[in-house]
Amino acid sequence: MSAMLTADWCPLGKDTYFRKFEIYAMAWQNEINLDNVVLAAASYGGPIAVVRDRKRFIKVQTTGKPVISIYTASGRQMSSIVWTGGQIIHLGWSSTEDLLCVQNDGCVLVYDMFGTYLHTFSMGQEAKDTNIIEAKIFASVNGTGVVVLTSSYRFFLVNNVKEPKVRQLAEVAGLTVPPSSWCVISEDRHTRVLMARGSDLFLLKHSEQHAFPVGPRFDSWHGQKFVINEMCGTEAVVGHWDTVLLVVNRQGEFINYGYDSPVHLLPEMDGVRVLSAFTHEMIQKVPLVVQQIFRINSTEPGSYLLEASKQFQKRSHRSDEYIRLVKDQLNVAVRQCIEAAGYEFDPSNQMMLIRAAQFGKSFVPDIDSEPYVKMCRTLRVLNAVRNLRIGVPLTITQLQHLSFQVLLDRLVVRRHFYLAIQIAKYLRMPDVEGSSRILAHWACYKVKQTQLDREQVAREIADKLGYAPGVSYSEIAKKAADCGRTQLAIKLIDYEPRASLQVPLLLKLGEDIPSLVKAIDSGDTDLVYIVLLHLRDNMPMAEFQMTIRNYPMAQSLYLKYCRDHNIETLRDIYDQEDNHNAKAAFYLKESYDPKNSTTKAASLESAKQSYRSARNEFAATMCEEQQKLLKYQTTLEDKFRREFVGLSVHDTVHLLLMLNEVKLAEKLRAEYKVPDRRYWWLRILSLAALSDWSELDKFSKTKKSPIGYEPFVDVCLKYDKQSEALKYLTRVKDDLKVKYYLKLGMLEEARNVATEHRDVQALLFVQSRCGTTKKTLSDQIDATIAQLTTKK
Amino acid sequence: MASHLSGGKVNVALVQDDYKKDLLRLLSKCEGSKAIVWDKGLAGPVGLIAKYELLRDNEVMKMFPMTGDRLPTEVAKIKNLIFISRPKLSLMDLVAKHIHWEEQSSTNKRELHLFFVPRRSKVCEKFLMTKGVFGTLTFIEEFACNLFPFDSDLMSMELEDAYKEYHFENDPTCLYQVAEAVMGLQRLFGTIPAVYGKGAGAKHVCDLMRRMARERMGLEPPRPKIDRLLLLDRSVDLLTALATPLTYEGLIDEIFSINNTTAHFPAERFTKADEMPGDMPTQKKKIILNSADELFAEIRDKNFNAVGPTLSRKARLISSQFEERHGEKTVQEMKQFVARLPHMMAAKASLATHTTIAELIKELTDSDDFLESLQTEQEFMNGIDTDRVHPYIEDCIAQKHPLLKVLKLLCMQSITNSGMKAKVLDHYKREILQTYGFQHILTLRNLESVGLLRVQHSSRPYTILRKMLRLTVEDESEITPTDISYVHSVYAPLSVRLAQQLVSPGGWKGMQDILGLLPGPTVEETQLDGHGKDLIGTQPSQTEVVLVFFIGGCTYSEVSALRFLSQREDSNVEFVVCTTKLINGSLFLKSLMEPLSIDINN
């Protein structure tokens, strides 16, 4: 078997082999004649665009208009574009696999691989005016760039087709004929053009005005017939003359491959793909590890392990001999087999190597199975995408460079959603990076199909996606809105669980009410405010106010906002709502606002009226009383030259009493129906404050106190008038007497009262106040208690 | 990690750590020296996450309160100025003012940053744009700190006006924040399998949680550490919010008010003998009150009447420990004694501190004023004399006792009587307006609009609830209690009764009648894990952890009652308490008051 494997190897120089193997038999066999077409293929096994070469005369078959056909790498047609625009100078693919068609007027038309027109950008006015004669598309740091050469021999550059910013490159003075050759060099962030004029070499930058010759003079060795030359890794150059293909290394040694029809060379990072009418082949340097295993007479551990595995399958004892040879290096051997399997395109070769690795693994007790498992998974994925139907002939090196993520993206672009999801699941990618993201892409694709019914699309999407984590319905809805499918967008946005994404989009789509409802549902008041302020600024005021009254929470928030920012609006709304109580409160606040000193009375009156309208009689009466009080207080101020205005009824009465204006106080008290209890308190407290003890005594005898006589004792004590306090003690309620005697420090009397009432609890309480100083009394109480308790 | 936060089955220190890392990450974005301008309400709570020393180590040189005034010139050389603020427009106004000052000073140009706590707000950003200062800000960040860790079983969001905003202004912002806070906890401690709740706010939060879970699906939460969540809307139990707590910590809060686990006491009572008395008499002594203090951890939840005996027992214990040294014979024994000495000294210092505090409290609780007011409260709780004008309240008004005290009693009467007769209510209202002034008319309206004061309807739910939930318990020992009613000496907090019922064998089954009497819907839901699997019964654990979230504030008495339930010998439940704010009656009412002018006397 290994003999067969090395059959397509060709040595080139020392210890280097090149191999050429078929990837696909092209499905386009009968459709394409590579002789008279221009062909552009995307790297990483991307799609191939083919258009009739306008420089060749052939029999026109259907229409006069050129047709760009797009094929997969396996030659299946994906789409075609009937070209109606100007003359195509150059075709190429961007790094995101969009087709770039450079027209002679400097317009670059961008299509996706399904022939859907995406957009156009221009290479500038000068390019348009003078027409372009040549163009090149190159990979730049941040995507894909375009350089064009105009008929006035000036170069224009766009570094990234996603953000086309046209820059002119330095001019070469005295250029009267087209440059003999030029190419684009893109390194780091700088893009330069290397141009040859005759034997002069120029390096053109966009930062310079004029370019000057650089480097040594070259003698041009470009043969006329040598059509394309491509690097094949770093080891060799591949070139072809019509049907002869040469691989040339640095020493000038070469390998010669013959073809019976014209071929196209497609460079890749690790080899060159050769495209002919019938086959799609790959020429690459044989990877070192593959060489180590399969080279004839190899003594590498991997080679022995493979042999051991083969013998084992043949049930031969020689298996053991081979294993013994690599006993100490089994780890290396396994690794080599695993790695080599990755470089094979043929599944049977992969399987042979993987089997060897598995066999070797079983001899190493604690080997890390991770690389083995990973390779098996990777191979399954690679084989799946290499399938004819999918037609992405990726090598493992390319895949590692792209990453699985990008591979999935590429499958998504090809609308292989199902396969992408299966791969994501198989690779156990987190949903957010894997299946959910793919589903979201699928949904975005779905919404763009404008012919489908929107109800159905929305339902299908929701069915598939459900509330899958990581799916952004707002993204999908945005796509739909971008396609002009506003209604569908609105339907879809309904599925977005994150209100913070949902609401702004709804607002943008002009869905005022739904955005308000969603904002309210979210409970996020910040969102509600955003919607409210947006609506307020974009709606007639009256309509806005009518709208929000249907949403109590929104209205409350708006009112709260107005309270701080727009008082006038507040009154408007209360007016409109006939909310008289709130209006009254509004006026009340106004009447107390120090900024409004002139309209105090008027505001209070308005408040009263509003309370009347609200049938809040109590509040209205209180307002009225307040009005009266204020008036009366003003007259008092005039009379006594003291501050009265602003005092409460209670404090006014108190102040009058303190001024000894008992009559006035009585009058006021009667007018405002101050209850007896409170008035008595007022009298007692003010008389005590005035130290008018005789008057207090008199007052106590005017009639029976509605509040008892304890307050009399208390006020006297407050001012340390023990003797005065004694006057009222007899009138204190019986059950409080003990307490009050104690307050006065009259322990014996307290004891007597307690004994009289046969109250043991009270006696104990008295005793607790005795302390150490009244030892005798304490003892007496003990005796009394003993007496009382035994009697029972 | 702070030790006083660990210890429970749910390690609150993890929350602190999470936020601390986030804050330091944000600070490190602003390179060079920094000064912070704080939203006044945030400096204290954020201090619970990162102490000033830590901030200083991260190049925070100065801190200022957000006033809108020009900053002192000493900050001229500081490279970064960071505003840390709640997303409120009134605060944005201050930020804008500060930025204008900055722009005027031509000498230095420093970078300005704004950190929102806990979320960025588009509206605020828009506001800053209209003020023309938005572009000046270099970083606008979000410090997503919803819960501030207070203790190993207690976290608070420090949202003062949550109840008022939701129930009075119909602004559900705080509910969104509560839901986010729970989601944050679930991220650390796993999806909570079962959610219960009572009240409109609870239902709303539960709905939001479900919504958020859907929005944020795909994240793998850790194994559930919390078994049940109980969401309680404060409106379900307003009485407890107003009642005077009789636990040690509750009384400290009532008298000296505790903010961010710190209280200030009159310093002169703490001066040691060797210090010059009257050194700085005006200064207050600042004491941090959390379970890092062993003694405090032991007595904080006790009824105040049980604190005295405990303190004297401790005193005896410590003095006997000190006495032991006379008995020590060998060098070995002496060495052991010396090793114990620092701990003993600390215990002694702590004992001295708490003895002083207890004395301070006792002075007040022995006053007639306190006792009479308490007696009135307890009468109301027992349903005595709730249906007519109460003479004690009248006397209080007549003597112009603090309005807050009067309103508190009034609201309690209204609640325990399930509303007052219109005549009685009008009489009270009139008395208040006549005595304290007309400017309180809106305060009364506010209290009525949230249902704290109201006119009676036909039904009397409180009377039924009192019996069915055993809200009042007579003859309960205050020193060795067997029921949570010890926290108010007579009254068992209704909210905690609900929690107690929930963890009892029957759960809330068969409680439908009772729950029906309480306002708002009842929530009983299960949550699924990240894979859509039912979480209930996935891990039968010995001790069940129940997170009780009070929406609209929680009192110290409730915290104590829940701790009491956790610590009971037969208990296999551990409660963790979260709240929008730790409140007491005064704070609660203050948030609802709206005086039309600032009265000097009140």
Short mmCIF file of C-alpha atoms in Angstrom, two decimals, chain B residues 349-549:
data_model
loop_
_atom_site.label_atom_id
_atom_site.label_comp_id
_atom_site.label_asym_id
_atom_site.label_seq_id
_atom_site.Cartn_x
_atom_site.Cartn_y
_atom_site.Cartn_z
CA ALA B 349 -13.56 46.11 76.00
CA SER B 350 -16.59 44.93 74.11
CA LEU B 351 -18.39 44.24 77.36
CA ALA B 352 -17.65 47.75 78.56
CA THR B 353 -18.93 49.22 75.31
CA HIS B 354 -22.17 47.29 75.33
CA THR B 355 -22.76 47.90 79.00
CA THR B 356 -22.56 51.61 78.28
CA ILE B 357 -24.89 51.33 75.32
CA ALA B 358 -27.31 49.29 77.37
CA GLU B 359 -27.28 51.96 80.07
CA LEU B 360 -28.02 54.63 77.47
CA ILE B 361 -30.93 52.61 76.17
CA LYS B 362 -32.22 51.85 79.62
CA GLU B 363 -32.43 55.55 80.45
CA LEU B 364 -34.82 55.94 77.61
CA THR B 365 -36.84 52.78 77.95
CA ASP B 366 -37.46 53.56 81.62
CA SER B 367 -38.96 56.93 80.79
CA ASP B 368 -42.72 57.32 81.20
CA ASP B 369 -42.91 58.60 77.70
CA PHE B 370 -41.47 55.45 76.20
CA LEU B 371 -43.47 53.14 78.42
CA GLU B 372 -46.79 54.87 77.83
CA SER B 373 -46.24 54.98 74.11
CA LEU B 374 -45.27 51.31 74.12
CA GLN B 375 -48.32 50.46 76.18
CA THR B 376 -50.52 52.19 73.63
CA GLU B 377 -48.85 50.30 70.81
CA GLN B 378 -49.44 47.03 72.58
CA GLU B 379 -53.07 47.87 73.29
CA PHE B 380 -53.58 48.45 69.59
CA MET B 381 -51.82 45.21 68.69
CA ASN B 382 -54.14 43.40 71.06
CA GLY B 383 -57.09 45.09 69.47
CA ILE B 384 -57.96 47.14 72.54
CA ASP B 385 -59.49 50.58 72.10
CA THR B 386 -58.64 50.76 68.45
CA ASP B 387 -61.99 52.07 67.32
CA ARG B 388 -62.12 55.45 69.01
CA VAL B 389 -59.98 58.50 69.53
CA HIS B 390 -57.23 57.40 71.87
CA PRO B 391 -56.59 59.75 74.82
CA TYR B 392 -52.87 59.09 74.83
CA ILE B 393 -52.54 60.15 71.20
CA GLU B 394 -54.64 63.21 71.96
CA ASP B 395 -52.38 64.11 74.86
CA CYS B 396 -49.33 63.63 72.69
CA ILE B 397 -50.76 66.00 70.12
CA ALA B 398 -51.74 68.50 72.79
CA GLN B 399 -48.20 68.49 74.15
CA LYS B 400 -46.84 68.63 70.61
CA HIS B 401 -44.81 65.49 70.89
CA PRO B 402 -42.76 64.78 67.76
CA LEU B 403 -45.09 64.45 64.80
CA LEU B 404 -43.42 61.22 63.72
CA LYS B 405 -44.33 59.56 67.00
CA VAL B 406 -47.94 60.67 66.71
CA LEU B 407 -48.22 59.57 63.10
CA LYS B 408 -46.69 56.23 63.99
CA LEU B 409 -49.29 55.56 66.68
CA LEU B 410 -52.04 56.82 64.45
CA CYS B 411 -51.06 54.55 61.59
CA MET B 412 -50.80 51.62 63.96
CA GLN B 413 -54.28 52.31 65.21
CA SER B 414 -55.59 52.52 61.68
CA ILE B 415 -53.93 49.23 60.73
CA THR B 416 -54.99 47.30 63.81
CA ASN B 417 -58.53 48.55 63.46
CA SER B 418 -58.39 47.80 59.71
CA GLY B 419 -59.16 51.44 59.05
CA MET B 420 -60.81 54.07 61.22
CA LYS B 421 -64.29 55.48 61.29
CA ALA B 422 -64.43 58.54 59.09
CA LYS B 423 -65.28 60.73 62.07
CA VAL B 424 -62.33 59.49 64.10
CA LEU B 425 -59.94 59.88 61.21
CA ASP B 426 -61.11 63.38 60.44
CA HIS B 427 -60.76 64.33 64.06
CA TYR B 428 -57.18 63.15 64.15
CA LYS B 429 -56.32 64.82 60.88
CA ARG B 430 -57.82 68.07 62.07
CA GLU B 431 -55.96 67.89 65.33
CA ILE B 432 -52.68 67.34 63.53
CA LEU B 433 -53.19 70.16 61.07
CA GLN B 434 -54.26 72.53 63.82
CA THR B 435 -51.37 71.64 66.07
CA TYR B 436 -48.48 70.93 63.76
CA GLY B 437 -49.60 73.21 60.99
CA PHE B 438 -51.43 73.17 57.71
CA GLN B 439 -48.22 72.33 55.84
CA HIS B 440 -48.65 68.68 56.77
CA ILE B 441 -51.78 68.25 54.71
CA LEU B 442 -49.89 66.48 51.93
CA THR B 443 -48.17 64.17 54.39
CA LEU B 444 -51.58 63.03 55.56
CA ARG B 445 -52.69 62.58 51.97
CA ASN B 446 -49.61 60.46 51.27
CA LEU B 447 -50.25 58.25 54.27
CA GLU B 448 -53.84 57.79 53.15
CA SER B 449 -52.85 57.05 49.60
CA VAL B 450 -50.55 54.19 50.61
CA GLY B 451 -53.16 52.84 53.03
CA LEU B 452 -51.37 53.58 56.26
CA LEU B 453 -54.29 55.74 57.27
CA ARG B 454 -57.67 54.87 55.91
CA VAL B 455 -61.36 54.83 56.45
CA GLN B 456 -62.75 51.56 57.64
CA HIS B 457 -64.51 49.16 55.32
CA SER B 458 -66.84 46.46 56.43
CA SER B 459 -64.28 43.70 56.93
CA ARG B 460 -61.80 43.58 59.80
CA PRO B 461 -58.95 41.41 58.53
CA TYR B 462 -56.53 42.33 61.30
CA THR B 463 -58.72 40.77 63.96
CA ILE B 464 -58.90 37.52 62.01
CA LEU B 465 -55.22 37.53 61.17
CA ARG B 466 -54.32 38.20 64.77
CA LYS B 467 -56.08 35.05 65.82
CA MET B 468 -55.22 32.81 62.91
CA LEU B 469 -51.56 33.73 62.77
CA ARG B 470 -51.24 34.17 66.54
CA LEU B 471 -49.85 37.65 66.06
CA THR B 472 -50.17 38.52 69.72
CA VAL B 473 -48.84 36.19 72.34
CA GLU B 474 -49.31 36.96 76.02
CA ASP B 475 -47.00 35.81 78.77
CA GLU B 476 -44.11 35.12 76.47
CA SER B 477 -40.82 35.05 78.30
CA GLU B 478 -38.54 37.83 77.18
CA ILE B 479 -35.45 36.21 78.61
CA THR B 480 -35.84 32.66 77.35
CA PRO B 481 -38.30 33.08 74.51
CA THR B 482 -39.97 30.23 72.67
CA ASP B 483 -41.73 32.33 70.10
CA ILE B 484 -40.77 35.19 67.80
CA SER B 485 -43.26 37.48 69.55
CA TYR B 486 -40.46 38.34 71.99
CA VAL B 487 -39.07 40.85 69.51
CA HIS B 488 -41.96 43.21 70.26
CA SER B 489 -42.73 41.62 73.65
CA VAL B 490 -46.33 40.98 72.62
CA TYR B 491 -46.51 41.01 68.90
CA ALA B 492 -45.07 38.52 66.43
CA PRO B 493 -44.23 40.15 63.10
CA LEU B 494 -46.76 39.01 60.52
CA SER B 495 -44.11 38.88 57.82
CA VAL B 496 -42.02 36.45 59.85
CA ARG B 497 -45.11 34.39 60.68
CA LEU B 498 -45.55 33.93 56.92
CA ALA B 499 -41.95 32.78 56.63
CA GLN B 500 -42.40 30.50 59.64
CA GLN B 501 -45.51 28.96 58.09
CA LEU B 502 -43.70 28.48 54.81
CA VAL B 503 -40.94 26.39 56.35
CA SER B 504 -43.29 24.44 58.61
CA PRO B 505 -44.14 20.94 57.36
CA GLY B 506 -47.38 21.95 55.68
CA GLY B 507 -45.93 25.00 53.98
CA TRP B 508 -48.44 27.49 52.71
CA LYS B 509 -50.89 24.74 51.84
CA GLY B 510 -54.11 25.26 53.69
CA MET B 511 -53.25 28.90 54.28
CA GLN B 512 -55.21 30.18 51.32
CA ASP B 513 -57.83 31.79 53.56
CA ILE B 514 -55.23 33.71 55.48
CA LEU B 515 -53.23 34.69 52.43
CA GLY B 516 -56.45 35.86 50.86
CA LEU B 517 -56.90 38.38 53.63
CA LEU B 518 -53.57 40.01 52.84
CA PRO B 519 -53.28 42.52 50.03
CA GLY B 520 -51.92 41.53 46.63
CA PRO B 521 -51.49 38.23 44.84
CA THR B 522 -49.76 35.15 46.20
CA VAL B 523 -46.78 33.72 44.34
CA GLU B 524 -45.87 30.04 44.33
CA GLU B 525 -43.62 29.07 41.47
CA THR B 526 -40.80 26.78 40.57
CA GLN B 527 -37.76 27.77 38.58
CA LEU B 528 -35.97 25.59 36.08
CA ASP B 529 -32.24 25.19 35.85
CA GLY B 530 -30.10 26.14 32.86
CA HIS B 531 -31.16 23.01 30.99
CA GLY B 532 -34.82 23.53 31.60
CA LYS B 533 -34.93 20.84 34.24
CA ASP B 534 -36.94 21.03 37.38
CA LEU B 535 -34.65 21.79 40.27
CA ILE B 536 -36.84 20.74 43.13
CA GLY B 537 -35.68 17.65 44.90
CA THR B 538 -32.36 17.57 43.10
CA GLN B 539 -30.48 17.80 46.34
CA PRO B 540 -32.07 16.85 49.58
CA SER B 541 -30.05 18.79 52.09
CA GLN B 542 -30.00 18.64 55.83
CA THR B 543 -30.53 22.32 56.39
CA GLU B 544 -32.74 24.22 54.04
CA VAL B 545 -31.68 27.73 53.09
CA VAL B 546 -34.48 30.24 52.61
CA LEU B 547 -33.82 33.67 51.23
CA VAL B 548 -36.35 36.21 52.45
CA PHE B 549 -36.43 39.35 50.37
#
